[in-house]
XYZ file of C-alpha atoms in Angstrom:
634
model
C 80.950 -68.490 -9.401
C 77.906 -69.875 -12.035
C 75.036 -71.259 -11.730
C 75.954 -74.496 -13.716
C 75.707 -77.785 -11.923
C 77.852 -81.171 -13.287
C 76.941 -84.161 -15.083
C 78.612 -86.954 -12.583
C 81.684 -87.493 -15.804
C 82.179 -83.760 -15.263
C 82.319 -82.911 -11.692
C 85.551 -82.264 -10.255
C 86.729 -84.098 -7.739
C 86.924 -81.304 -5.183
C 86.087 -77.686 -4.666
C 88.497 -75.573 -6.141
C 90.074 -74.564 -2.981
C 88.954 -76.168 0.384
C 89.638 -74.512 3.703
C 91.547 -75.248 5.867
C 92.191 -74.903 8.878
C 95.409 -76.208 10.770
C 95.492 -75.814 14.923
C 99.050 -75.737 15.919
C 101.154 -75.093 18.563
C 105.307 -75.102 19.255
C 105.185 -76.797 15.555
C 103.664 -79.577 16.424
C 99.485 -80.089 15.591
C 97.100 -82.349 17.924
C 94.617 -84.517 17.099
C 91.261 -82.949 16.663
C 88.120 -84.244 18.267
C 86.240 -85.486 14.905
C 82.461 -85.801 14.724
C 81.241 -87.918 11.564
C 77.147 -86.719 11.464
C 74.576 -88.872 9.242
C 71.428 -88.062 9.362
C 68.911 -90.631 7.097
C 66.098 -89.934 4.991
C 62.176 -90.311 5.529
C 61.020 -93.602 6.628
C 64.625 -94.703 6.129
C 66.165 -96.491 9.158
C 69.465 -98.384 9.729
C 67.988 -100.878 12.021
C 64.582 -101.354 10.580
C 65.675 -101.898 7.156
C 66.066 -105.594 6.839
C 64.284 -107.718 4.497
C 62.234 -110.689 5.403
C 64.260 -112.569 2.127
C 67.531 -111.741 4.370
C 68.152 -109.083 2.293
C 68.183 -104.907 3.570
C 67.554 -101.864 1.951
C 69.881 -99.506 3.985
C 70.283 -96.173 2.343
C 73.462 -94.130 1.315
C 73.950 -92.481 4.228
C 73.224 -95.752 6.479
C 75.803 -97.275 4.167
C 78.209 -94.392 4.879
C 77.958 -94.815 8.734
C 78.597 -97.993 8.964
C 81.679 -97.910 6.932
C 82.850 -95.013 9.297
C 85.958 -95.494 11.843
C 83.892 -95.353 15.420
C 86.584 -95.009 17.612
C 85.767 -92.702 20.307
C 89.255 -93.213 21.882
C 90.992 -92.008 19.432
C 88.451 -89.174 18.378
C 86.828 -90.537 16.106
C 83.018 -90.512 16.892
C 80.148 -91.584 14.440
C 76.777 -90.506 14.934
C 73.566 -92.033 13.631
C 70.283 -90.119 13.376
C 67.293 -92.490 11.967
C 64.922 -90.956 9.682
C 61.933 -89.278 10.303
C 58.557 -91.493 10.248
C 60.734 -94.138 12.320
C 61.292 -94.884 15.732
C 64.026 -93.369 17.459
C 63.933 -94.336 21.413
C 66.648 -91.764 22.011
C 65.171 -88.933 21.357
C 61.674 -90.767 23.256
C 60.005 -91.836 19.711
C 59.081 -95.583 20.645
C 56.388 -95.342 18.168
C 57.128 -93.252 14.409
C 54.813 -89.669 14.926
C 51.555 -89.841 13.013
C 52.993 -87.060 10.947
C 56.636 -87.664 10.593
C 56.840 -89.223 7.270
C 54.181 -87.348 5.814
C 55.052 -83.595 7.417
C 58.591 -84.464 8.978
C 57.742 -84.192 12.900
C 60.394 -84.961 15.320
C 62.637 -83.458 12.757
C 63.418 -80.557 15.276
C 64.402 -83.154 18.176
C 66.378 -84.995 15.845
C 68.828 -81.924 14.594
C 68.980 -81.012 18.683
C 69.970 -84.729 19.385
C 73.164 -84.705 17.117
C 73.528 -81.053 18.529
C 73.264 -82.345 22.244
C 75.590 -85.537 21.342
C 78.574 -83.003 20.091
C 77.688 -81.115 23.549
C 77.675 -84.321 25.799
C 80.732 -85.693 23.682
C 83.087 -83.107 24.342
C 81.832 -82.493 27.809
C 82.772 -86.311 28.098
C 86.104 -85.925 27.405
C 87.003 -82.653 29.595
C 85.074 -84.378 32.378
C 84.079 -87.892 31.832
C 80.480 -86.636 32.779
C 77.310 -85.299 30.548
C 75.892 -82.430 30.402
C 72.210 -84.171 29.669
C 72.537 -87.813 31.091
C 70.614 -90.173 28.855
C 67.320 -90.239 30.096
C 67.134 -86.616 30.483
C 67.313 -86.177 26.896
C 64.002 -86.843 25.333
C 62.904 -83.820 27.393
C 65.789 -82.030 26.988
C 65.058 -82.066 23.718
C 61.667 -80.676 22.951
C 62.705 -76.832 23.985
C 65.217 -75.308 21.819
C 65.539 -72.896 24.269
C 68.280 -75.264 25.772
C 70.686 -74.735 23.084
C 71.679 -71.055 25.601
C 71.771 -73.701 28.808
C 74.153 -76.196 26.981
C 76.358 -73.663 25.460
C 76.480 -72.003 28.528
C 77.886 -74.994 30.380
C 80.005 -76.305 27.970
C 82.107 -73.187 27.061
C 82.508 -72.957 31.238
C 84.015 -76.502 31.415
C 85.889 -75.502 28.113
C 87.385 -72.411 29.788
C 88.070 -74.470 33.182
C 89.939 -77.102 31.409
C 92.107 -74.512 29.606
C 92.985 -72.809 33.481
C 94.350 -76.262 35.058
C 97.737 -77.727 34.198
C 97.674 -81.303 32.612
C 94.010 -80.779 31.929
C 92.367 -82.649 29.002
C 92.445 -79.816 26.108
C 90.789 -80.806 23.093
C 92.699 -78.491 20.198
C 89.883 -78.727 17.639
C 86.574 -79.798 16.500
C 85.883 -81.437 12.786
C 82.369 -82.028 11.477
C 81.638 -84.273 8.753
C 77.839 -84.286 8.103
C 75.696 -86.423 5.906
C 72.283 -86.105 4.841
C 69.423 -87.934 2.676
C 65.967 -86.287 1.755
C 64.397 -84.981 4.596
C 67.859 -85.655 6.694
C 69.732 -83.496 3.806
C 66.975 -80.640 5.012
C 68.359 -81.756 8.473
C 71.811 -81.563 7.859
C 71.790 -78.359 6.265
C 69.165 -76.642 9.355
C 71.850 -78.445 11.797
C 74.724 -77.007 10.556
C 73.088 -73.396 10.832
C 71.265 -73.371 14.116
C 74.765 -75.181 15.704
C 76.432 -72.192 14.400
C 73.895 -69.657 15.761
C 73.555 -70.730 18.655
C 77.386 -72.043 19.285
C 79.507 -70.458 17.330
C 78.769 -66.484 16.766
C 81.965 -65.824 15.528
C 81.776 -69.329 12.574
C 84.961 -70.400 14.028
C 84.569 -71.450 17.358
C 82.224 -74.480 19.228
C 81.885 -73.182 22.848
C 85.377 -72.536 22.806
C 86.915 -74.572 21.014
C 88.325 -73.885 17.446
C 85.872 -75.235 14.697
C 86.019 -76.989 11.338
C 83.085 -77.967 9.253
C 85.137 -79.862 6.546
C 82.679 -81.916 4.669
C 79.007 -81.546 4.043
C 77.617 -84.702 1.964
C 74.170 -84.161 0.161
C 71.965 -86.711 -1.379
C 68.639 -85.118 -2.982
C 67.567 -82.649 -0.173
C 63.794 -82.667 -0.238
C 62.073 -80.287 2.771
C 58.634 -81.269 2.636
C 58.345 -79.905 6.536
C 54.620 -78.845 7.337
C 52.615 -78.984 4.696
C 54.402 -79.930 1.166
C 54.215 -78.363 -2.048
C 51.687 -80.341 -2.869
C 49.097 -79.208 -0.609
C 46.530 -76.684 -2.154
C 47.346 -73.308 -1.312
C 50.579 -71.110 -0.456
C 52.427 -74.342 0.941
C 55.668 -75.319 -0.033
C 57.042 -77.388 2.392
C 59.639 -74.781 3.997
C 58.443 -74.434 7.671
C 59.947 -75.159 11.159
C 63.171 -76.273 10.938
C 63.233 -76.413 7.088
C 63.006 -72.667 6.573
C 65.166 -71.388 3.452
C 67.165 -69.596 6.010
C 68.035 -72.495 7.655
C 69.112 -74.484 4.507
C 71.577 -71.936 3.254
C 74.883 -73.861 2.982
C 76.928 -71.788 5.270
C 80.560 -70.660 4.331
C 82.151 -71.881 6.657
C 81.611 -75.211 4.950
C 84.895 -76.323 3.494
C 83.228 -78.383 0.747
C 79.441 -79.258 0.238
C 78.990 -81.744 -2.152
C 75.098 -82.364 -3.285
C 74.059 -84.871 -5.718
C 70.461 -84.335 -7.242
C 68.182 -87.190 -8.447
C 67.745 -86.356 -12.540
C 64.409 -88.738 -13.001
C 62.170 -87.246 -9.717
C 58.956 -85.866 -10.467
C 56.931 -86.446 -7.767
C 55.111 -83.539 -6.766
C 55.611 -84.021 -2.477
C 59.356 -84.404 -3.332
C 60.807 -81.009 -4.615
C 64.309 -80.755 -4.290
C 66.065 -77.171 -2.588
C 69.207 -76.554 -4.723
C 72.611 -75.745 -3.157
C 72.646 -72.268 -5.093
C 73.147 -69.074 -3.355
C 70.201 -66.411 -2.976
C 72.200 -64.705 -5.825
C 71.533 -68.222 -8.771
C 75.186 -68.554 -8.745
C 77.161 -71.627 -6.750
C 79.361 -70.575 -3.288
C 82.629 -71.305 -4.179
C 82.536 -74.166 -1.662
C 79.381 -76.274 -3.191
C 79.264 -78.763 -5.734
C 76.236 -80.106 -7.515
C 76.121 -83.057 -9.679
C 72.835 -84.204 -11.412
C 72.952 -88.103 -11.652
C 69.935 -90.245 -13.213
C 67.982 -91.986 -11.543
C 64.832 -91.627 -8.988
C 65.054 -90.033 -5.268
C 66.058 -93.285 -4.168
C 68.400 -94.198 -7.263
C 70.365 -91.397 -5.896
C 70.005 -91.455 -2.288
C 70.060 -95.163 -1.585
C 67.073 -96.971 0.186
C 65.410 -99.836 -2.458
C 66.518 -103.671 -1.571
C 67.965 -105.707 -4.421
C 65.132 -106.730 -7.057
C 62.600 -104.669 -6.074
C 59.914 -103.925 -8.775
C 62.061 -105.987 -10.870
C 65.194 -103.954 -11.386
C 68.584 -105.111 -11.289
C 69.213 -108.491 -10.025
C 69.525 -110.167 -7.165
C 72.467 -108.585 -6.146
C 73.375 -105.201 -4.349
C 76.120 -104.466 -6.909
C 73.521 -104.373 -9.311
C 71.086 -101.640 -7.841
C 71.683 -97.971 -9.570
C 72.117 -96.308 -5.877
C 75.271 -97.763 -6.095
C 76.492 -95.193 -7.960
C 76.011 -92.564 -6.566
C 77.167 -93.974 -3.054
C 80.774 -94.701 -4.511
C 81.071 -91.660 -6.079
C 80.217 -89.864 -2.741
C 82.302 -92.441 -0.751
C 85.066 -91.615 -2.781
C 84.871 -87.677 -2.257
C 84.277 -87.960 1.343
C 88.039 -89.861 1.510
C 89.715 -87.154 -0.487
C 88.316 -85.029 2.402
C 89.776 -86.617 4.988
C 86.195 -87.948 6.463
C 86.687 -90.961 8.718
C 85.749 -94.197 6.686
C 87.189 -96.919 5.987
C 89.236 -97.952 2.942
C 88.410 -100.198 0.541
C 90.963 -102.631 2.226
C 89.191 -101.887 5.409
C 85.674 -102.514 3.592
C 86.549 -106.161 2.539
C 87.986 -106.915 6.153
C 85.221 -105.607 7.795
C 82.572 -107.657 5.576
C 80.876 -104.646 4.217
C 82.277 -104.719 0.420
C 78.431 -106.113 -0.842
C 77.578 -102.615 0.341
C 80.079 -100.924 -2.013
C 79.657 -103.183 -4.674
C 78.928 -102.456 -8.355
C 78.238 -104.912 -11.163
C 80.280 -104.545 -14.879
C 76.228 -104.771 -16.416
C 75.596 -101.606 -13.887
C 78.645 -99.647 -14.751
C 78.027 -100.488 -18.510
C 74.424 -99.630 -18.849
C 75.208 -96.378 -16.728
C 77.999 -94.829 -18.413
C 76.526 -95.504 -21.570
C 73.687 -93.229 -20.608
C 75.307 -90.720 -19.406
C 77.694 -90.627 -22.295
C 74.263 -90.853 -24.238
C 72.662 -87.666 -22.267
C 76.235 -85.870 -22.894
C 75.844 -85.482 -26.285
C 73.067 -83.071 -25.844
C 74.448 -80.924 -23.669
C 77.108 -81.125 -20.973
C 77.266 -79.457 -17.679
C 74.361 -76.871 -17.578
C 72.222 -75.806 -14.692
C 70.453 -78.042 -12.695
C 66.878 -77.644 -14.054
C 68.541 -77.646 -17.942
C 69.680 -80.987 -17.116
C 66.969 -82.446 -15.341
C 64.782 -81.909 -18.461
C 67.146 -83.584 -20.597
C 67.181 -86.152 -18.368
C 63.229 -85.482 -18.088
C 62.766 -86.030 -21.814
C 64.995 -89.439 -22.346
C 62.671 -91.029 -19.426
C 59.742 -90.047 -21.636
C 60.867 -91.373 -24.615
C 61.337 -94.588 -22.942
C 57.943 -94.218 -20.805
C 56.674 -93.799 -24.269
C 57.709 -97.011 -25.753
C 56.445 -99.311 -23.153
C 53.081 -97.398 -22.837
C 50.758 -99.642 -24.422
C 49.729 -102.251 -22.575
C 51.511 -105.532 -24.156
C 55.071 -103.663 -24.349
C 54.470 -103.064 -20.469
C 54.230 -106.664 -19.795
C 56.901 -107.752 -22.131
C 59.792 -105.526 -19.641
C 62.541 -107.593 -17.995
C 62.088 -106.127 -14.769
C 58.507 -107.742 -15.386
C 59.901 -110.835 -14.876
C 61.325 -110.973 -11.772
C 58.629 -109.197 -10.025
C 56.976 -109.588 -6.240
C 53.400 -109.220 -6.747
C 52.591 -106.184 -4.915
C 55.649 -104.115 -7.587
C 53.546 -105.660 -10.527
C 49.939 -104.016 -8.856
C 52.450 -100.782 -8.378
C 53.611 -100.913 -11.869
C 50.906 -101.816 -13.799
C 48.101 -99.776 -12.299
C 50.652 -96.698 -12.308
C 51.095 -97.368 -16.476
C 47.905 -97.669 -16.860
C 47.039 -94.548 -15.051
C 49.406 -92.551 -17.484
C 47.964 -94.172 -20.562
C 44.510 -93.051 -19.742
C 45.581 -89.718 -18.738
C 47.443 -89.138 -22.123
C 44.361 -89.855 -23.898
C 41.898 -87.332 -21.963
C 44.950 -85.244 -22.885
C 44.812 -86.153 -26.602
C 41.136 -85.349 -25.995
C 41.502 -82.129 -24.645
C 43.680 -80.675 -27.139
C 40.849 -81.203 -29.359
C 38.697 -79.549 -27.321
C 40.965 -77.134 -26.899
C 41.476 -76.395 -30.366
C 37.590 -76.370 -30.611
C 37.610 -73.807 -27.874
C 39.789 -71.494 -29.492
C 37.771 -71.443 -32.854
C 34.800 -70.765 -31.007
C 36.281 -67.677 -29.163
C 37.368 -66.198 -32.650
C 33.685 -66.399 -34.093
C 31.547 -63.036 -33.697
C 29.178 -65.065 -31.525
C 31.077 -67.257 -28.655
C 29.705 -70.257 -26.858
C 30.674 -72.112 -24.030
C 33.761 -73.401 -24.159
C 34.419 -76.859 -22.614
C 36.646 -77.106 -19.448
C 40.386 -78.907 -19.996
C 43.060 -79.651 -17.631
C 44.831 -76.338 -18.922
C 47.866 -77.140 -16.976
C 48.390 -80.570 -17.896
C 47.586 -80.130 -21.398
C 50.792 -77.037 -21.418
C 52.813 -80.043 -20.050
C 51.594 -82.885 -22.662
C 52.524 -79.863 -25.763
C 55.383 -79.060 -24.235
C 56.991 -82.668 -23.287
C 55.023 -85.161 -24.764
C 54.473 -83.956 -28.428
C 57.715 -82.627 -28.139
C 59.159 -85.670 -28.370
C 59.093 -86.213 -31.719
C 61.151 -83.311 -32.385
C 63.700 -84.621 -30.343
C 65.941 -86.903 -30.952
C 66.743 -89.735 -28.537
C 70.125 -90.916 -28.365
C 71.609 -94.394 -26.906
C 69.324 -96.702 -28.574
C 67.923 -99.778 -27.310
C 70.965 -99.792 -24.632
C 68.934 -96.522 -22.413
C 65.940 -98.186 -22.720
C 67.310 -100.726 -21.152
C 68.798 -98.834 -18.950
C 65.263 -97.261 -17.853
C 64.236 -101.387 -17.828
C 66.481 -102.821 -15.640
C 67.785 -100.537 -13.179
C 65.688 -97.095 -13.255
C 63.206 -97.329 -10.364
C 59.121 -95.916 -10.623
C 58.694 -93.547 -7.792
C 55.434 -92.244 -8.358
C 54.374 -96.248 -8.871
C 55.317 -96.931 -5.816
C 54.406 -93.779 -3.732
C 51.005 -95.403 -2.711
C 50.382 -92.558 -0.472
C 47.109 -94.320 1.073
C 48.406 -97.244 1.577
C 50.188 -98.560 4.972
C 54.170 -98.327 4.254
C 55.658 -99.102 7.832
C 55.445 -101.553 9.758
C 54.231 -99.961 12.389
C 51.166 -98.934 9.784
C 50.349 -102.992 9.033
C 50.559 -102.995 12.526
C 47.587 -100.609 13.117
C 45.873 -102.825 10.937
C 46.794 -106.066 12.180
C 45.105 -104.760 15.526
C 42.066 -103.744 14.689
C 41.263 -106.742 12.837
C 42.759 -108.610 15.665
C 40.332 -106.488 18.012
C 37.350 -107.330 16.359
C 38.134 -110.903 15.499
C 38.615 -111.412 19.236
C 35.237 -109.549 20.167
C 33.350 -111.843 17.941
C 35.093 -114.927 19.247
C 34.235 -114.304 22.799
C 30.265 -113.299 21.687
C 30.531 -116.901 19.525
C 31.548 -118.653 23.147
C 28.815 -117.067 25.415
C 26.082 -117.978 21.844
C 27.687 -121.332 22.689
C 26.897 -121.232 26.102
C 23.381 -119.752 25.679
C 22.554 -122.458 22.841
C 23.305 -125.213 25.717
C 20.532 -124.132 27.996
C 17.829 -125.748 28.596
C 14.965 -124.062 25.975
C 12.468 -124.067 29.072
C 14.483 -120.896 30.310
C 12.613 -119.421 27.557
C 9.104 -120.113 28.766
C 7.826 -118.972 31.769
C 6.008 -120.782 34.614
C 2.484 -120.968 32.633
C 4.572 -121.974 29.509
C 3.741 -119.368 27.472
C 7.165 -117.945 25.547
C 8.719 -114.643 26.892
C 11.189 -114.251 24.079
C 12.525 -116.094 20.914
C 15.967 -118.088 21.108
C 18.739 -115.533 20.489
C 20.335 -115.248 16.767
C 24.042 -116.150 16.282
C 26.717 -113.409 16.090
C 27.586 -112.111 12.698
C 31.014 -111.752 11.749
C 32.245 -108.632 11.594
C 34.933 -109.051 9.596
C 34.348 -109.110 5.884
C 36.099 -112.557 3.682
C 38.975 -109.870 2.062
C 39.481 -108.809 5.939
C 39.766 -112.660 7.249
C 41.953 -113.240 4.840
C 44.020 -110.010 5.700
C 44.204 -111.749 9.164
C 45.418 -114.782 8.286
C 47.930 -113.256 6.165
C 49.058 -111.185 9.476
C 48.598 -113.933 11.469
C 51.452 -116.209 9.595
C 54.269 -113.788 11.585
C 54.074 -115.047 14.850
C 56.544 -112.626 16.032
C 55.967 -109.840 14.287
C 56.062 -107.528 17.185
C 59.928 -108.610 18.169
C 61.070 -108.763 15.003
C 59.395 -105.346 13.705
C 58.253 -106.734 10.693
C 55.824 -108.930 8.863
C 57.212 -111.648 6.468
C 53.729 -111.259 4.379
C 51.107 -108.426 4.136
C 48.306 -108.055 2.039
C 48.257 -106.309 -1.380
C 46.711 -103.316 -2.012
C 45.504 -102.395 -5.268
C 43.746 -99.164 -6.992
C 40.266 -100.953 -6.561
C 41.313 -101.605 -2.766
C 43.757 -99.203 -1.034
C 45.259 -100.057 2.097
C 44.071 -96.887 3.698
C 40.149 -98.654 3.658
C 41.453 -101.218 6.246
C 42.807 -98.637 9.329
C 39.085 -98.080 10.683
C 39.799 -94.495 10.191
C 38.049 -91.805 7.805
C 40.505 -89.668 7.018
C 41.846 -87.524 3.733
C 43.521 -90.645 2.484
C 40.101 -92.119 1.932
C 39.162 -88.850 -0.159
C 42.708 -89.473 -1.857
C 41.876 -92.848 -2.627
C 38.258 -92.245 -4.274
C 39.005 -89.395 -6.148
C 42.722 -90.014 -7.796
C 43.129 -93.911 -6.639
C 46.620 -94.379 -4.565
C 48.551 -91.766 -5.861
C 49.576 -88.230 -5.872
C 46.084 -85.638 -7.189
C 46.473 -84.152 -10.254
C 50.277 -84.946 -11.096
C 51.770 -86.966 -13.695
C 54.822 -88.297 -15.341
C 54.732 -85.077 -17.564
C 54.993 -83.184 -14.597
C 58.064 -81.847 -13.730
C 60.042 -81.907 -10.475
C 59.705 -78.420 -8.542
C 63.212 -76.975 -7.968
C 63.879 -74.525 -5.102
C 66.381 -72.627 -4.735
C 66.062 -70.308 -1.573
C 62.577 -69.532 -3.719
C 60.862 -71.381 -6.461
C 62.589 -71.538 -9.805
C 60.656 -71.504 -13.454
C 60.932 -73.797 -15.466
């Protein structure tokens, strides 16, 4: 074992050694009961994600289960878990929590829903009955205490069906299990509270003889409870995304994780597959691809902010997808071919442009040179200091606008982009600045008589020596081909992590209302003015003639000219409510966050005044927290 993850060129294309396990009886071996698992990331939802251009922006692991054999017949079951900070009726979220996309609530219910569905599943097919009917199971649901009830049941019908001759006998259980961002977290906590509470012995599910063949990871961010962001002794690791819990148990045959090399956003640290002891289990493989959380993962639509074209084949999450695709089929996972693909009219989602392939394995043969397979955090600096060279080279203002992905922009990317650029560019100069102060600070504290020295951003200005200036000394390799690369296809995170502004649709839709509300107060107080104005002006007067009261004034309209317009741009979806969507909302912008319009005062609003729309206190030079059962140095 080592502690050195692979470049995507490098990984192998399995563990050294899967296990296996064969279930066999008078030489001949049954069918197992197999159990595909995909659990998507935050805000990420297979049947939410369509575009209003007729377009989608389904992630990998949406991608993944719907190219998976659903053929319950024949044992083959697929099962779908939408994202947290989405609505998921099945589990009784109508409505996405106030705090799942921003804390991960309903996680919990979520990992006992694909638990329960295994349960009901296999009770189905010794009984053709449930052990939860379906709407039992929201409540069923909130009290993990119900794990003891299910097993309970379960391993008695398991155990009854065994006793009777020509009973239904199911000879084994297979688990595939997929996992994005938060649902990596999920995937991971799943697979160890379903073998805690099911399987003491890690062979056995109530019973029956267990596999876990194939666990498939895309940039595992926890982020449960407060982040590691918050102020304080947070770090995102509470509930069900406890380190314990995200341990990748040995009893997995092969874990395969594949880490986003560009991330630096400070609410998105990513929790490593390594063991408590630094080193790799013999069953996990971790591959370090460029790219953004969502270059990796899967999740942005085709020409958004600009990059790529018009095309899916052209988007970098591509990659990353095929390569996992690919994997998962050398496992034995329950997808369809690439035959199977075309004839089922899902091939777009596989596809992957010559200009993609070319511009990507030239980087990566690029990054190569400097250093092949090292550990993860050696390799995401490398990785780190390429997208800083190129961040570098379009800072100024006029080599911003002059990008091809500037071209082909929607207007709310180009607010994104721009205002995120200029952000940087600002904050490198107060660094610039305070490195003179700082140097002004340290000649002061070597005189015999020291004055005050001025406050600087101490930890930013450690990151600006140690990246920024740095850069200079190092050389950049690729050429004008990985800046390209960066151009067209490299996606800005932290740009478009507006964290106060609405994201969902459900959040426009909180909007929408309350201007909606208010517009429709003042409309009814405009018809009874109406109806006042038309009275006769001697209701004024009384009987002698002398005036009791003046004529009343008009209403004033609440709502501000930026709010009517808001309206109007909400108004032109007539069906937004069916559809789940709006086909236009209204920009936000640093100098007018969304997070102003929801009626509510809230830490957003403090977020917004103090460091605009974006994370506090982070940067580009910061670099990506990586856990690793505990927090690793840099």
């Amino acid at each position: 074992m080592s502690n050195v993850a692979y470049t995507p060129k490098e990984a192998p294309a399995t563990v050294a050694k899967p296990g296996r396990v064969l279930i066999c009886r008078n030489g001949e071996c049954k069918l197992s009961l197999k159990f595909g698992i995909y659990f998507d990331g935050t805000g990420n939802n297979l049947y939410l994600d369509d575009r209003a251009d007729g377009g989608y922006s389904h992630s990998n692991v949406a991608r993944l289960y719907k190219a998976a054999l659903k053929e319950p017949i024949n044992g083959l079951n697929a099962i779908y878990v939408p994202g947290v900070g989405t609505p998921f009726k099945e589990i009784g979220e109508a409505v996405p929590h106030e705090y799942g996309g921003s804390m991960g609530a309903m996680g919990s219910e979520r990992i006992r829903y694909a638990v329960l569905s295994i349960v009901n599943r296999v009770a189905y097919a010794l009984t053709k009955t449930f052990i939860v009917a379906d709407a039992d199971i929201p409540k069923a649901l909130k009290d993990e205490a119900n794990y003891r009830s299910w097993n309970r049941r379960l391993t008695s019908l398991v155990a009854q069906s065994a006793q009777r001759r020509n009973a239904p006998r199911i000879e084994e259980i297979v688990l595939d299990v997929f996992g994005f961002s938060r649902g990596a977290t999920e995937a991971r906590s799943f697979l160890n509270q379903l073998l805690k509470h099911f399987s003491p012995n890690g062979r056995s599910f109530c019973g029956v003889p267990l596999r876990i063949r194939f666990l498939g990871l895309f940039d595992t961010v926890a982020s449960v409870g407060p982040a590691d962001s918050f102020p304080g002794f947070f770090d995102g690791h509470f509930a069900w995304g406890n380190r314990d819990l995200l341990v990748i148990p040995p009893q997995v045959e092969q874990c395969v994780h594949f880490v986003a090399g560009h991330e630096g956003r400070n609410s998105f640290p990513v929790d490593l597959v390594l063991g408590k002891d630094g080193r790799y289990p013999s069953n996990c493989i971790e591959v370090v691809y460029p790219g953004m959380h969502s270059d990796v993962g899967g999740g942005y639509g085709a020409g958004d902010q600009g990059k790529g074209g018009r095309e899916r084949g052209e988007v970098l999450s591509q990659i990353a997808l095929n390569d996992m695709y690919e994997r998962a089929l050398k496992a034995g996972v329950a997808l369809r071919s690439r035959e199977k693909l075309a004839e089922a009219r899902l091939e777009e989602d596989f596809a992957i442009s010559s200009d993609l392939r070319a511009h990507y394995d030239h980087y990566v043969r690029s990054v190569a040179l400097e250093g092949k397979s090292l550990p993860a955090i050696r390799q995401y600096q490398r990785h780190l200091h390429q997208y800083l060279h190129w961040r570098r080279s379009v800072l100024d203002e006029k080599a911003f606008s002059r990008m091809d992905c500037m071209k082909h922009i929607s207007a709310q990317d180009r607010i994104n982009l721009v205002q995120a650029n200029d952000q940087f560019r600002h904050y490198i100069q107060k660094l610039q600045q305070d490195e003179r102060v700082d140097m002004q600070n340290q000649a002061l504290r070597a005189t015999d008589r020291p004055m005050p020295v001025q406050p600087v951003d101490s930890t930013g200005l450690n990151f600006y020596r140690r990246y920024w200036q740095g850069l200079d000394r190092i050389q950049s390799r690729g050429g004008q081909t990985v800046l390209d690369f960066f151009d067209r296809y490299v996606h800005d995170s932290r740009a478009g992590f507006t964290i106060v502004d609405p994201l969902s649709y459900y959040d426009h839709k909180k909007i929408h209302d309350r201007l909606k509300e208010r517009d429709a107060a003042y409309r009814q107080a405009l018809v009874e003015y109406e109806k006042y104005r038309s009275q006769a002006p001697a209701q004024w007067m009384d009987p002698g003639g002398s005036s009791q009261h003046g004529p009343r004034m008009p209403p004033t309209d609440p709502l501000t000219p930026l709010e009517r317009r808001k309206l109007g741009i909400y108004d032109r979806t007539p069906d937004a409510e069916k559809t789940k969507r709006y086909l236009e909302v209204p920009l936000a912008s640093d100098e007018a966050p969304g997070t102003f319009d929801d009626g509510d005062v809230s830490v957003s609003d403090v977020v917004a005044a103090i460091s605009r729309r974006r994370e506090m206190a982070w940067s580009y030079l910061h670099p990506r927290q990586h856990f690793a059962y505990s927090r690793l140095p840099f």
